[in-house]
PDB file of C-alpha atoms and ligand atoms in Angstrom:
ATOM      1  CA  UNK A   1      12.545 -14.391   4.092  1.00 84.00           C
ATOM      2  CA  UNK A   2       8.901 -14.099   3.998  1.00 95.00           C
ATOM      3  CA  UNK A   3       6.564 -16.639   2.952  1.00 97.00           C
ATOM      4  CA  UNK A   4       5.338 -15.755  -0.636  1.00 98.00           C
ATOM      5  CA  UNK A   5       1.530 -16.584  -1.528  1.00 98.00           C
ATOM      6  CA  UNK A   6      -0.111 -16.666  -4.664  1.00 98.00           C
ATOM      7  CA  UNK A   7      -3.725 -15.902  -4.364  1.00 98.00           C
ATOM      8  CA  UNK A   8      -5.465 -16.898  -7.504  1.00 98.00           C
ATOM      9  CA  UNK A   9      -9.058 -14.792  -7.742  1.00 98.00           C
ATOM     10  CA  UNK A  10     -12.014 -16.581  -8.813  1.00 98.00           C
ATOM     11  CA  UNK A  11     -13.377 -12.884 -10.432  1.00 97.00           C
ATOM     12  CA  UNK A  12     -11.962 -14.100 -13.303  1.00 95.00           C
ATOM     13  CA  UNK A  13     -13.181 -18.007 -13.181  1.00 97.00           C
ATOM     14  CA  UNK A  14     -16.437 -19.602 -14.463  1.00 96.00           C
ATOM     15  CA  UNK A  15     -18.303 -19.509 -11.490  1.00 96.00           C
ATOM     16  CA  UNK A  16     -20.551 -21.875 -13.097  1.00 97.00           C
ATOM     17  CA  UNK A  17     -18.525 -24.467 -12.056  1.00 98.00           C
ATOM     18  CA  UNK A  18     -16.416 -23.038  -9.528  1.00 98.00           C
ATOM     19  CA  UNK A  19     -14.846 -26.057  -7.744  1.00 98.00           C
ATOM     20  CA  UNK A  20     -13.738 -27.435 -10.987  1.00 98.00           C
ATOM     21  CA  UNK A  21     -11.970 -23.933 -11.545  1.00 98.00           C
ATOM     22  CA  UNK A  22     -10.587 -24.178  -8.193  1.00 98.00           C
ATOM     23  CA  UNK A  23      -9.241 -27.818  -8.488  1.00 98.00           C
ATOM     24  CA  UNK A  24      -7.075 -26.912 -11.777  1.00 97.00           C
ATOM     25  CA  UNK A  25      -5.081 -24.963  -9.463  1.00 97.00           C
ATOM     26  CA  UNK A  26      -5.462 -25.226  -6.164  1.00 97.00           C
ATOM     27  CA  UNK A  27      -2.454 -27.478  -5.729  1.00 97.00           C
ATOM     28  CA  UNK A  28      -0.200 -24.216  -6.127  1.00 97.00           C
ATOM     29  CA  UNK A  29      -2.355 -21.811  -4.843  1.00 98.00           C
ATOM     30  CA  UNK A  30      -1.762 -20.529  -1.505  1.00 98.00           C
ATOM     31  CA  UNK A  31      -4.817 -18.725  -0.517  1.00 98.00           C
ATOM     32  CA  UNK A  32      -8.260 -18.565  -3.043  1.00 98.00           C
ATOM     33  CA  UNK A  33      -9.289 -15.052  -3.489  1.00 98.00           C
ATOM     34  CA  UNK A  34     -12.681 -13.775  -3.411  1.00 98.00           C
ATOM     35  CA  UNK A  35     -13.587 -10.959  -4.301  1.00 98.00           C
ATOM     36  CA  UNK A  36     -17.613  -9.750  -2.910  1.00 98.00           C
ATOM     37  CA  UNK A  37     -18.850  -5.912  -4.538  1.00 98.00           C
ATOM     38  CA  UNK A  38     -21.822  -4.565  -2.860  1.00 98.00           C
ATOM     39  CA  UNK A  39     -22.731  -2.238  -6.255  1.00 98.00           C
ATOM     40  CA  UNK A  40     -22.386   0.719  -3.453  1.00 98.00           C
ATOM     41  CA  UNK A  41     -18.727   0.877  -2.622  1.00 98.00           C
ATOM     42  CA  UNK A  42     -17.963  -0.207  -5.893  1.00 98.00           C
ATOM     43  CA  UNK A  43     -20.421  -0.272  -9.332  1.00 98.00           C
ATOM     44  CA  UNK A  44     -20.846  -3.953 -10.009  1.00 98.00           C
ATOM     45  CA  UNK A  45     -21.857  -7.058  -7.518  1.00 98.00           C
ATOM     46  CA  UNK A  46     -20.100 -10.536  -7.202  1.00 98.00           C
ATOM     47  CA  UNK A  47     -20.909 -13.106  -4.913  1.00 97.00           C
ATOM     48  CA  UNK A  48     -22.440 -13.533  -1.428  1.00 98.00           C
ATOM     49  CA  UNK A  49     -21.462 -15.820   1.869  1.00 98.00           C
ATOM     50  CA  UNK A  50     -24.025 -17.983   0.090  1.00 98.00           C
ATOM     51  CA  UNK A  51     -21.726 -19.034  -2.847  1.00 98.00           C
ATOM     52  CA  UNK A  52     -18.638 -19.125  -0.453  1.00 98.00           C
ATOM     53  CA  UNK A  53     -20.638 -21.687   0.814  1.00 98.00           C
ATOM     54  CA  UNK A  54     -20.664 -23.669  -2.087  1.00 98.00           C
ATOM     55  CA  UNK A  55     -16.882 -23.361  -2.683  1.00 98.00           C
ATOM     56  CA  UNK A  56     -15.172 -26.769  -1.695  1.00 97.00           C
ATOM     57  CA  UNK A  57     -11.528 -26.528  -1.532  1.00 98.00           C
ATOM     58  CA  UNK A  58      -8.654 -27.126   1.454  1.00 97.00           C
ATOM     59  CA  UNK A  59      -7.346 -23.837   0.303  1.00 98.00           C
ATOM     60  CA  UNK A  60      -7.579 -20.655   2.976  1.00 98.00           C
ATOM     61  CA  UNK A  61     -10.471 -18.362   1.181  1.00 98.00           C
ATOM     62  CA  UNK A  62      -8.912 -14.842   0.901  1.00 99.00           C
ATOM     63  CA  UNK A  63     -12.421 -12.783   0.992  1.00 99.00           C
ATOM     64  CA  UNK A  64     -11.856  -8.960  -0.248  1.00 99.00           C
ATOM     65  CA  UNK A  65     -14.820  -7.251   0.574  1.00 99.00           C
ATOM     66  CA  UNK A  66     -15.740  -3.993  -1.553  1.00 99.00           C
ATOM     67  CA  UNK A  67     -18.121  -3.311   0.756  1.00 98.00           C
ATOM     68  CA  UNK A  68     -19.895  -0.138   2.150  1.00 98.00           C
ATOM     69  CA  UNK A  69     -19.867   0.004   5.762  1.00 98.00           C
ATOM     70  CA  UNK A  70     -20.336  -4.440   6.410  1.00 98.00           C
ATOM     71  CA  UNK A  71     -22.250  -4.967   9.325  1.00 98.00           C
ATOM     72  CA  UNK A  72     -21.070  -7.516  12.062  1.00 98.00           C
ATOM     73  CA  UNK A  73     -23.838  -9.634  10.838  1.00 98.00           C
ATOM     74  CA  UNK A  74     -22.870  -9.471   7.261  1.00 98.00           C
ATOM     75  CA  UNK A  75     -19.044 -10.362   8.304  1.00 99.00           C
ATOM     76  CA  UNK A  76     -20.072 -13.121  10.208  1.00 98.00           C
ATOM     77  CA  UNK A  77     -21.667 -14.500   7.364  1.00 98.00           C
ATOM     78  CA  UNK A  78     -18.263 -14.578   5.309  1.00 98.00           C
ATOM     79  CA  UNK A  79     -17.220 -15.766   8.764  1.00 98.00           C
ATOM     80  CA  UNK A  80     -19.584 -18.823   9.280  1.00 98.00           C
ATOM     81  CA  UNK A  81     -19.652 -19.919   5.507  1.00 98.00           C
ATOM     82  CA  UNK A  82     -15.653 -20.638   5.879  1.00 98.00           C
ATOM     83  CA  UNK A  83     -13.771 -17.304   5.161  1.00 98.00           C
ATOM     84  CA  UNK A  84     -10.147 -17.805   6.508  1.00 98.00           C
ATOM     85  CA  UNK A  85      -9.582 -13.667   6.155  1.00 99.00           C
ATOM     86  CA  UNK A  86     -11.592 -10.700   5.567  1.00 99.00           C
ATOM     87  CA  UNK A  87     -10.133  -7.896   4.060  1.00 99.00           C
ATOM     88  CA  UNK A  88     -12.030  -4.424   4.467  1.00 99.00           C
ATOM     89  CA  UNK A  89     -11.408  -1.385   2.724  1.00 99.00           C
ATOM     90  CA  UNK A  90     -10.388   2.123   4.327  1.00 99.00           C
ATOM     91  CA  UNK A  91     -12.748   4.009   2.329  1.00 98.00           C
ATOM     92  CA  UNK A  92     -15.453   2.121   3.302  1.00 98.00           C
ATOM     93  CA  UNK A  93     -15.711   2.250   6.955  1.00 98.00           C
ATOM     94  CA  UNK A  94     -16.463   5.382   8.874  1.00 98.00           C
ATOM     95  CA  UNK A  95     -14.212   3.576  12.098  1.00 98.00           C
ATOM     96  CA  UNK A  96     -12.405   0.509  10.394  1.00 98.00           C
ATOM     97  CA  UNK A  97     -11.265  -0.798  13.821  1.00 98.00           C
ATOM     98  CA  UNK A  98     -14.917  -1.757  14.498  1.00 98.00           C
ATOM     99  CA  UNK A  99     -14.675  -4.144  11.781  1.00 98.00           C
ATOM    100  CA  UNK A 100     -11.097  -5.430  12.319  1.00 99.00           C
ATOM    101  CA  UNK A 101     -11.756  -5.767  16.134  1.00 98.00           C
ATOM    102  CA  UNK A 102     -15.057  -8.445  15.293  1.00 99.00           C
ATOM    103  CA  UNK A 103     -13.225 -10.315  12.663  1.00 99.00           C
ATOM    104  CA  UNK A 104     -10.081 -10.975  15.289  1.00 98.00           C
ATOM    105  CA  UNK A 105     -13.196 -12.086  17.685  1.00 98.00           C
ATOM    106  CA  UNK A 106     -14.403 -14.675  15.559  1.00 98.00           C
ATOM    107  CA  UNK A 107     -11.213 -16.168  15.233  1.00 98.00           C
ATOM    108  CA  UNK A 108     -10.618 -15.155  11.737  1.00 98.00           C
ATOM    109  CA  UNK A 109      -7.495 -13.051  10.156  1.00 98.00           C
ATOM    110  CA  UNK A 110      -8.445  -9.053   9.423  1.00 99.00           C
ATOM    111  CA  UNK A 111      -6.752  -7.348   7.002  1.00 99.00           C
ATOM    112  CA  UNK A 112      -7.357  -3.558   5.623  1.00 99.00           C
ATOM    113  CA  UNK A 113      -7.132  -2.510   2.033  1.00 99.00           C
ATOM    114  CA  UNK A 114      -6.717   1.084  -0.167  1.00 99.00           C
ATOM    115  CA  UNK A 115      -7.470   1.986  -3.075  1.00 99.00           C
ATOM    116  CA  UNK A 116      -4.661   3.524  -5.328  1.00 99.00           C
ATOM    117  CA  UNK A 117      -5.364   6.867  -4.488  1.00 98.00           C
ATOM    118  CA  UNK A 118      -5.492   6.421  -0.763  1.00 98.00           C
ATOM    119  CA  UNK A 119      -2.281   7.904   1.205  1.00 98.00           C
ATOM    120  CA  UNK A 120      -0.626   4.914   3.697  1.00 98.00           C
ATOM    121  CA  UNK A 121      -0.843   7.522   6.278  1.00 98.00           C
ATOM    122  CA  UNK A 122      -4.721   6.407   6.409  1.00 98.00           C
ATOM    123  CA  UNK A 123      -4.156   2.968   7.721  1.00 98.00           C
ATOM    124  CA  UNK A 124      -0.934   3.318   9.756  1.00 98.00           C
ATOM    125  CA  UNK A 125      -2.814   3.168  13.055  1.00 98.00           C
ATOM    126  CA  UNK A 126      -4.137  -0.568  12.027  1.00 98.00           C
ATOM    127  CA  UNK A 127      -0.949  -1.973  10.807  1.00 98.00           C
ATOM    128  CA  UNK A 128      -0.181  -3.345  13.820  1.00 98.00           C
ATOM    129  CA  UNK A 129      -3.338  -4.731  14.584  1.00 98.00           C
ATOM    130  CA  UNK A 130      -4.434  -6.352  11.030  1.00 98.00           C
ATOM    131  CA  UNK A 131      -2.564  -9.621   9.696  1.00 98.00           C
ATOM    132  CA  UNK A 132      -2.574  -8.478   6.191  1.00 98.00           C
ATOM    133  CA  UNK A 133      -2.502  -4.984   4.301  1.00 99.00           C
ATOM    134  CA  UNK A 134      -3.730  -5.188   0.926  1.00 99.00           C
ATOM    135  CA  UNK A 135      -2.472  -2.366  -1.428  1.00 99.00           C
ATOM    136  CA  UNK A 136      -4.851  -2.194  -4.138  1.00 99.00           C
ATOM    137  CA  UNK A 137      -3.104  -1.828  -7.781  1.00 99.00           C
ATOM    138  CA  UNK A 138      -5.789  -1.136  -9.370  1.00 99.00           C
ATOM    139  CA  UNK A 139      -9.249   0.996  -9.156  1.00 98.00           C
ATOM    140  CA  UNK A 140     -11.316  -1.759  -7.269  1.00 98.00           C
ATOM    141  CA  UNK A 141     -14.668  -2.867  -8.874  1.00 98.00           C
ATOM    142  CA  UNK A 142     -12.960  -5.048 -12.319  1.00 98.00           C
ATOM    143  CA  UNK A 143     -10.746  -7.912 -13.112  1.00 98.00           C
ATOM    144  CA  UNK A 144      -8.533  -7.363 -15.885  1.00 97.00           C
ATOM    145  CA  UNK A 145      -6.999  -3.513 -15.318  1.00 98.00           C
ATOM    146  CA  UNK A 146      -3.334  -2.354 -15.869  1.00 98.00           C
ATOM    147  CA  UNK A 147      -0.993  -2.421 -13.120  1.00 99.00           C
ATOM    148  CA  UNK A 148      -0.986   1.057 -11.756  1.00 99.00           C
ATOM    149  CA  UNK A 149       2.858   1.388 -10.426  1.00 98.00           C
ATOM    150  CA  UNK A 150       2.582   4.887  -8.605  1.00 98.00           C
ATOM    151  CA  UNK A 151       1.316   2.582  -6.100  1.00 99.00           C
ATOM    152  CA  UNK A 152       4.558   1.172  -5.305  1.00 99.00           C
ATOM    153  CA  UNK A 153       6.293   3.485  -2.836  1.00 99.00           C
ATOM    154  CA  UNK A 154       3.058   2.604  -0.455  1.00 98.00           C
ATOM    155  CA  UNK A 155       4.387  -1.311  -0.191  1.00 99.00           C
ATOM    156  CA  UNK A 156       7.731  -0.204   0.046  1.00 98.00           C
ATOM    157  CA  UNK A 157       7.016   2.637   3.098  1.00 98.00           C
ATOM    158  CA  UNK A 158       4.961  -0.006   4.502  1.00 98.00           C
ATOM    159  CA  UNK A 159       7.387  -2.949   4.021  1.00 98.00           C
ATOM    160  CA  UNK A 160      10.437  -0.729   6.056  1.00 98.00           C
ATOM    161  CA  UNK A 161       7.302  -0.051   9.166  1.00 98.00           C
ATOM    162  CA  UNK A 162       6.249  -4.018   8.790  1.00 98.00           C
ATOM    163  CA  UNK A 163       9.365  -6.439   8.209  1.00 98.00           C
ATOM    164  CA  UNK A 164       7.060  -9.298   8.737  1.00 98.00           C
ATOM    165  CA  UNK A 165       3.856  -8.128   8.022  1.00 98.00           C
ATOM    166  CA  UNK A 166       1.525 -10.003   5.161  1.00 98.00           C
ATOM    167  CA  UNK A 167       1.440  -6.722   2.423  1.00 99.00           C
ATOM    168  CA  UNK A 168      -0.908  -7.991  -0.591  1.00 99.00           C
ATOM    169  CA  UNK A 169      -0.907  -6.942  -4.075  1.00 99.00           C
ATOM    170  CA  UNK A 170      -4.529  -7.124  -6.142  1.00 99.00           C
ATOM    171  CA  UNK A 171      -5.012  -6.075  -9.758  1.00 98.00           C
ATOM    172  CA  UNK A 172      -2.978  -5.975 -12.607  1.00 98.00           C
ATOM    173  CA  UNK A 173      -0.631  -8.608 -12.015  1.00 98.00           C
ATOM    174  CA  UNK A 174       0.966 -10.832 -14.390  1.00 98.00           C
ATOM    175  CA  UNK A 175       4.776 -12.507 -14.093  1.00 98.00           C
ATOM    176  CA  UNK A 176       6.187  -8.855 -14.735  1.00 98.00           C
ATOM    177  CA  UNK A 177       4.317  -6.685 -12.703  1.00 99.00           C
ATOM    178  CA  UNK A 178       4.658  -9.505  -9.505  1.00 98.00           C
ATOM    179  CA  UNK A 179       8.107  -8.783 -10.016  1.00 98.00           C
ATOM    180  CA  UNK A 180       7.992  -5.644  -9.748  1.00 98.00           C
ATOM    181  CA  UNK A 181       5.586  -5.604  -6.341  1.00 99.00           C
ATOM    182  CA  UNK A 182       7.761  -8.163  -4.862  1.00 98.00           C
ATOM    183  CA  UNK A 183      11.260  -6.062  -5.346  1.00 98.00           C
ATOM    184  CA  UNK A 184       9.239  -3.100  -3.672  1.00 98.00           C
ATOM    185  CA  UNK A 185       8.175  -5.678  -0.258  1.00 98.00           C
ATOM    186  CA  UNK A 186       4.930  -7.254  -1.431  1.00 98.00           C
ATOM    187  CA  UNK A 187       4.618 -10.879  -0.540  1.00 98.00           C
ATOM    188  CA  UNK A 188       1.422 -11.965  -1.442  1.00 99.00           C
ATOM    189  CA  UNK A 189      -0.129 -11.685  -4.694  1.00 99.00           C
ATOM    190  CA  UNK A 190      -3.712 -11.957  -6.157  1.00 99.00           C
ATOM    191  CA  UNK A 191      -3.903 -12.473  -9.876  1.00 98.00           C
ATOM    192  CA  UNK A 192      -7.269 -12.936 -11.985  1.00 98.00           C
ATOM    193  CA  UNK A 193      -7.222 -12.792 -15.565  1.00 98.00           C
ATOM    194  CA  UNK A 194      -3.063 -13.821 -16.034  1.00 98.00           C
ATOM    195  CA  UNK A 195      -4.465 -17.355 -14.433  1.00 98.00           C
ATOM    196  CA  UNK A 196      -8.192 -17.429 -15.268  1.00 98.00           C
ATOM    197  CA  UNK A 197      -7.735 -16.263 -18.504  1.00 97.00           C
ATOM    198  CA  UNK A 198      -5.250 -18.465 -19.613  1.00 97.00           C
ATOM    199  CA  UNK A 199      -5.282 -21.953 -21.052  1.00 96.00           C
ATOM    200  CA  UNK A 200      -2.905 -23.843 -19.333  1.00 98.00           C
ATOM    201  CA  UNK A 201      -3.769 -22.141 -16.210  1.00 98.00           C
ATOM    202  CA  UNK A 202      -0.842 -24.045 -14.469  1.00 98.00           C
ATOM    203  CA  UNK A 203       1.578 -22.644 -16.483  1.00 98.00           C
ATOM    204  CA  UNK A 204       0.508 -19.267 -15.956  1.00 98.00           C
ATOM    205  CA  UNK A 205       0.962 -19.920 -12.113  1.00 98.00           C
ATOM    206  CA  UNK A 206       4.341 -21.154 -12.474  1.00 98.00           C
ATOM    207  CA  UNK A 207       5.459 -18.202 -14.776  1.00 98.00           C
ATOM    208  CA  UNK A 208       4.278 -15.715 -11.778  1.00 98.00           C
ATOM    209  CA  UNK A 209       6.255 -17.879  -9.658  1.00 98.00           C
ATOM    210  CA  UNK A 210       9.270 -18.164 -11.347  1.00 98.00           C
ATOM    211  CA  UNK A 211       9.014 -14.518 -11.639  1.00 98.00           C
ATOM    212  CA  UNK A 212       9.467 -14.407  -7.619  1.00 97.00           C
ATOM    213  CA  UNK A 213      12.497 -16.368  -7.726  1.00 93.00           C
TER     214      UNK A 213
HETATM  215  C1  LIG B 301     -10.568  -5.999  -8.474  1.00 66.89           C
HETATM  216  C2  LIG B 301     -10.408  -7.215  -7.615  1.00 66.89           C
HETATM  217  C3  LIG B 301      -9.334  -8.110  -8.032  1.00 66.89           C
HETATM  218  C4  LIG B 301      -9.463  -8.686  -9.419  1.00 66.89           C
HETATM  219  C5  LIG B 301      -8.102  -8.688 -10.017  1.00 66.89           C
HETATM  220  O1  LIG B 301     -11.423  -5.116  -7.847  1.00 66.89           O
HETATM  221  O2  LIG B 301     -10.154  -6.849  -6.271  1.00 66.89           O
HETATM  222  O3  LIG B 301      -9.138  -9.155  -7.083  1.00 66.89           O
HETATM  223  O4  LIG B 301      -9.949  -9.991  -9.437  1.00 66.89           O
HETATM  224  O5  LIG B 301      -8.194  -9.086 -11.327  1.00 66.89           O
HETATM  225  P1  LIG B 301      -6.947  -9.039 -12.293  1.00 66.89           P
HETATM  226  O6  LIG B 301      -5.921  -9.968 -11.741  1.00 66.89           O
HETATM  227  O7  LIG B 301      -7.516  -9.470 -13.588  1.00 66.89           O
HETATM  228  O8  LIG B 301      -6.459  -7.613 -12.320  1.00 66.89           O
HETATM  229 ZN1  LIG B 302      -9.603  -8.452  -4.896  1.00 66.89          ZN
END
């Protein structure tokens, strides 16, 4: 059976004071998910490799980048400030192997993402050279969206091509829709507001993990 991740997304944390945030949970998180909007590719703007910088945790940072077009400078920023995978989108890159082939180079894990309304067929010839796909359940650009499940039959086509393959699940999940993602082959899943948004933020975590059970 495949490893299954939780990757809780700081979108939905007080960035203010980030590493306390991170602490709460970190003990049951498996990767930390950050999520950097350029305002281009998406409407709004997050953070920069300057506040990944300032993020101090033992936990692998997941960084999604809604970016237009990153340059191999801007990567290796993510890169040099501690990123432990970069995550580019389809619809961003004119020739997304450019990007995938320098994050491999620098020794960090490259993974390609689409937005709901993007066919698999667009990213087949990268699945077997990224570590992670990440099949966006929501429009990118917001935390706290519904679960769009038309997007489903993508993680399960892609789950029957990649056995072993890292498939990722961002937006909209909660202990029901996790369930849902993981019966159609997902295995790692981000979740914002259903941990973040919470009080007893541990609890939420467990009841997404007991959902996986
Ligand atoms: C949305 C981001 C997500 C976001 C998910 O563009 O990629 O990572 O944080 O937030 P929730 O879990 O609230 O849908
Ligand atoms: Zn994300």
């Amino acid at each position: 059976m495949l490893k299954i991740k939780l990757a809780p997304s700081i979108l939905s944390a007080d960035l203010s004071k980030i590493n306390q945030e991170i602490k709460e949970i970190e003990k049951y998180a498996d990767l930390i998910h950050v999520d950097v909007m350029d305002g281009i590719f998406v409407p709004p703007t997050t953070v920069d490799s300057n506040f990944l910088r300032t993020i101090k945790t033992k936990v692998p940072l997941d960084v999604h980048l809604m970016v237009h077009e990153p340059s191999n400078s801007y990567i290796k920023g993510f890169i040099d400030a501690g990123a432990y995978s970069i995550t580019i989108h389809e619809e961003a890159c004119r020739d997304p192997a450019k990007q995938i082939n320098f994050i491999k180079k620098n020794k960090t894990k490259a993974a390609i993402s689409i937005k709901p309304n993007t066919s698999l067929d667009k990213i087949i010839k990268y699945i077997d050279i990224v570590e992670m796909v990440l099949i966006m359940t929501v429009e990118p650009g917001w935390a706290a969206q519904k679960f769009i499940e038309s997007t489903m039959p993508k993680v399960r086509e892609l789950r029957k091509l990649k056995p072993k393959l890292d498939i990722e699940v961002d937006g909209g999940i909660n202990p029901y829709t996790a369930r849902i993602a993981f019966e159609a082959g997902a295995n790692v899943f981000v979740a914002g507001t259903s941990i973040f948004g919470k009080k007893d933020r541990v609890a939420a975590i467990k009841e997404i993990l007991n959902s996986l059970r």
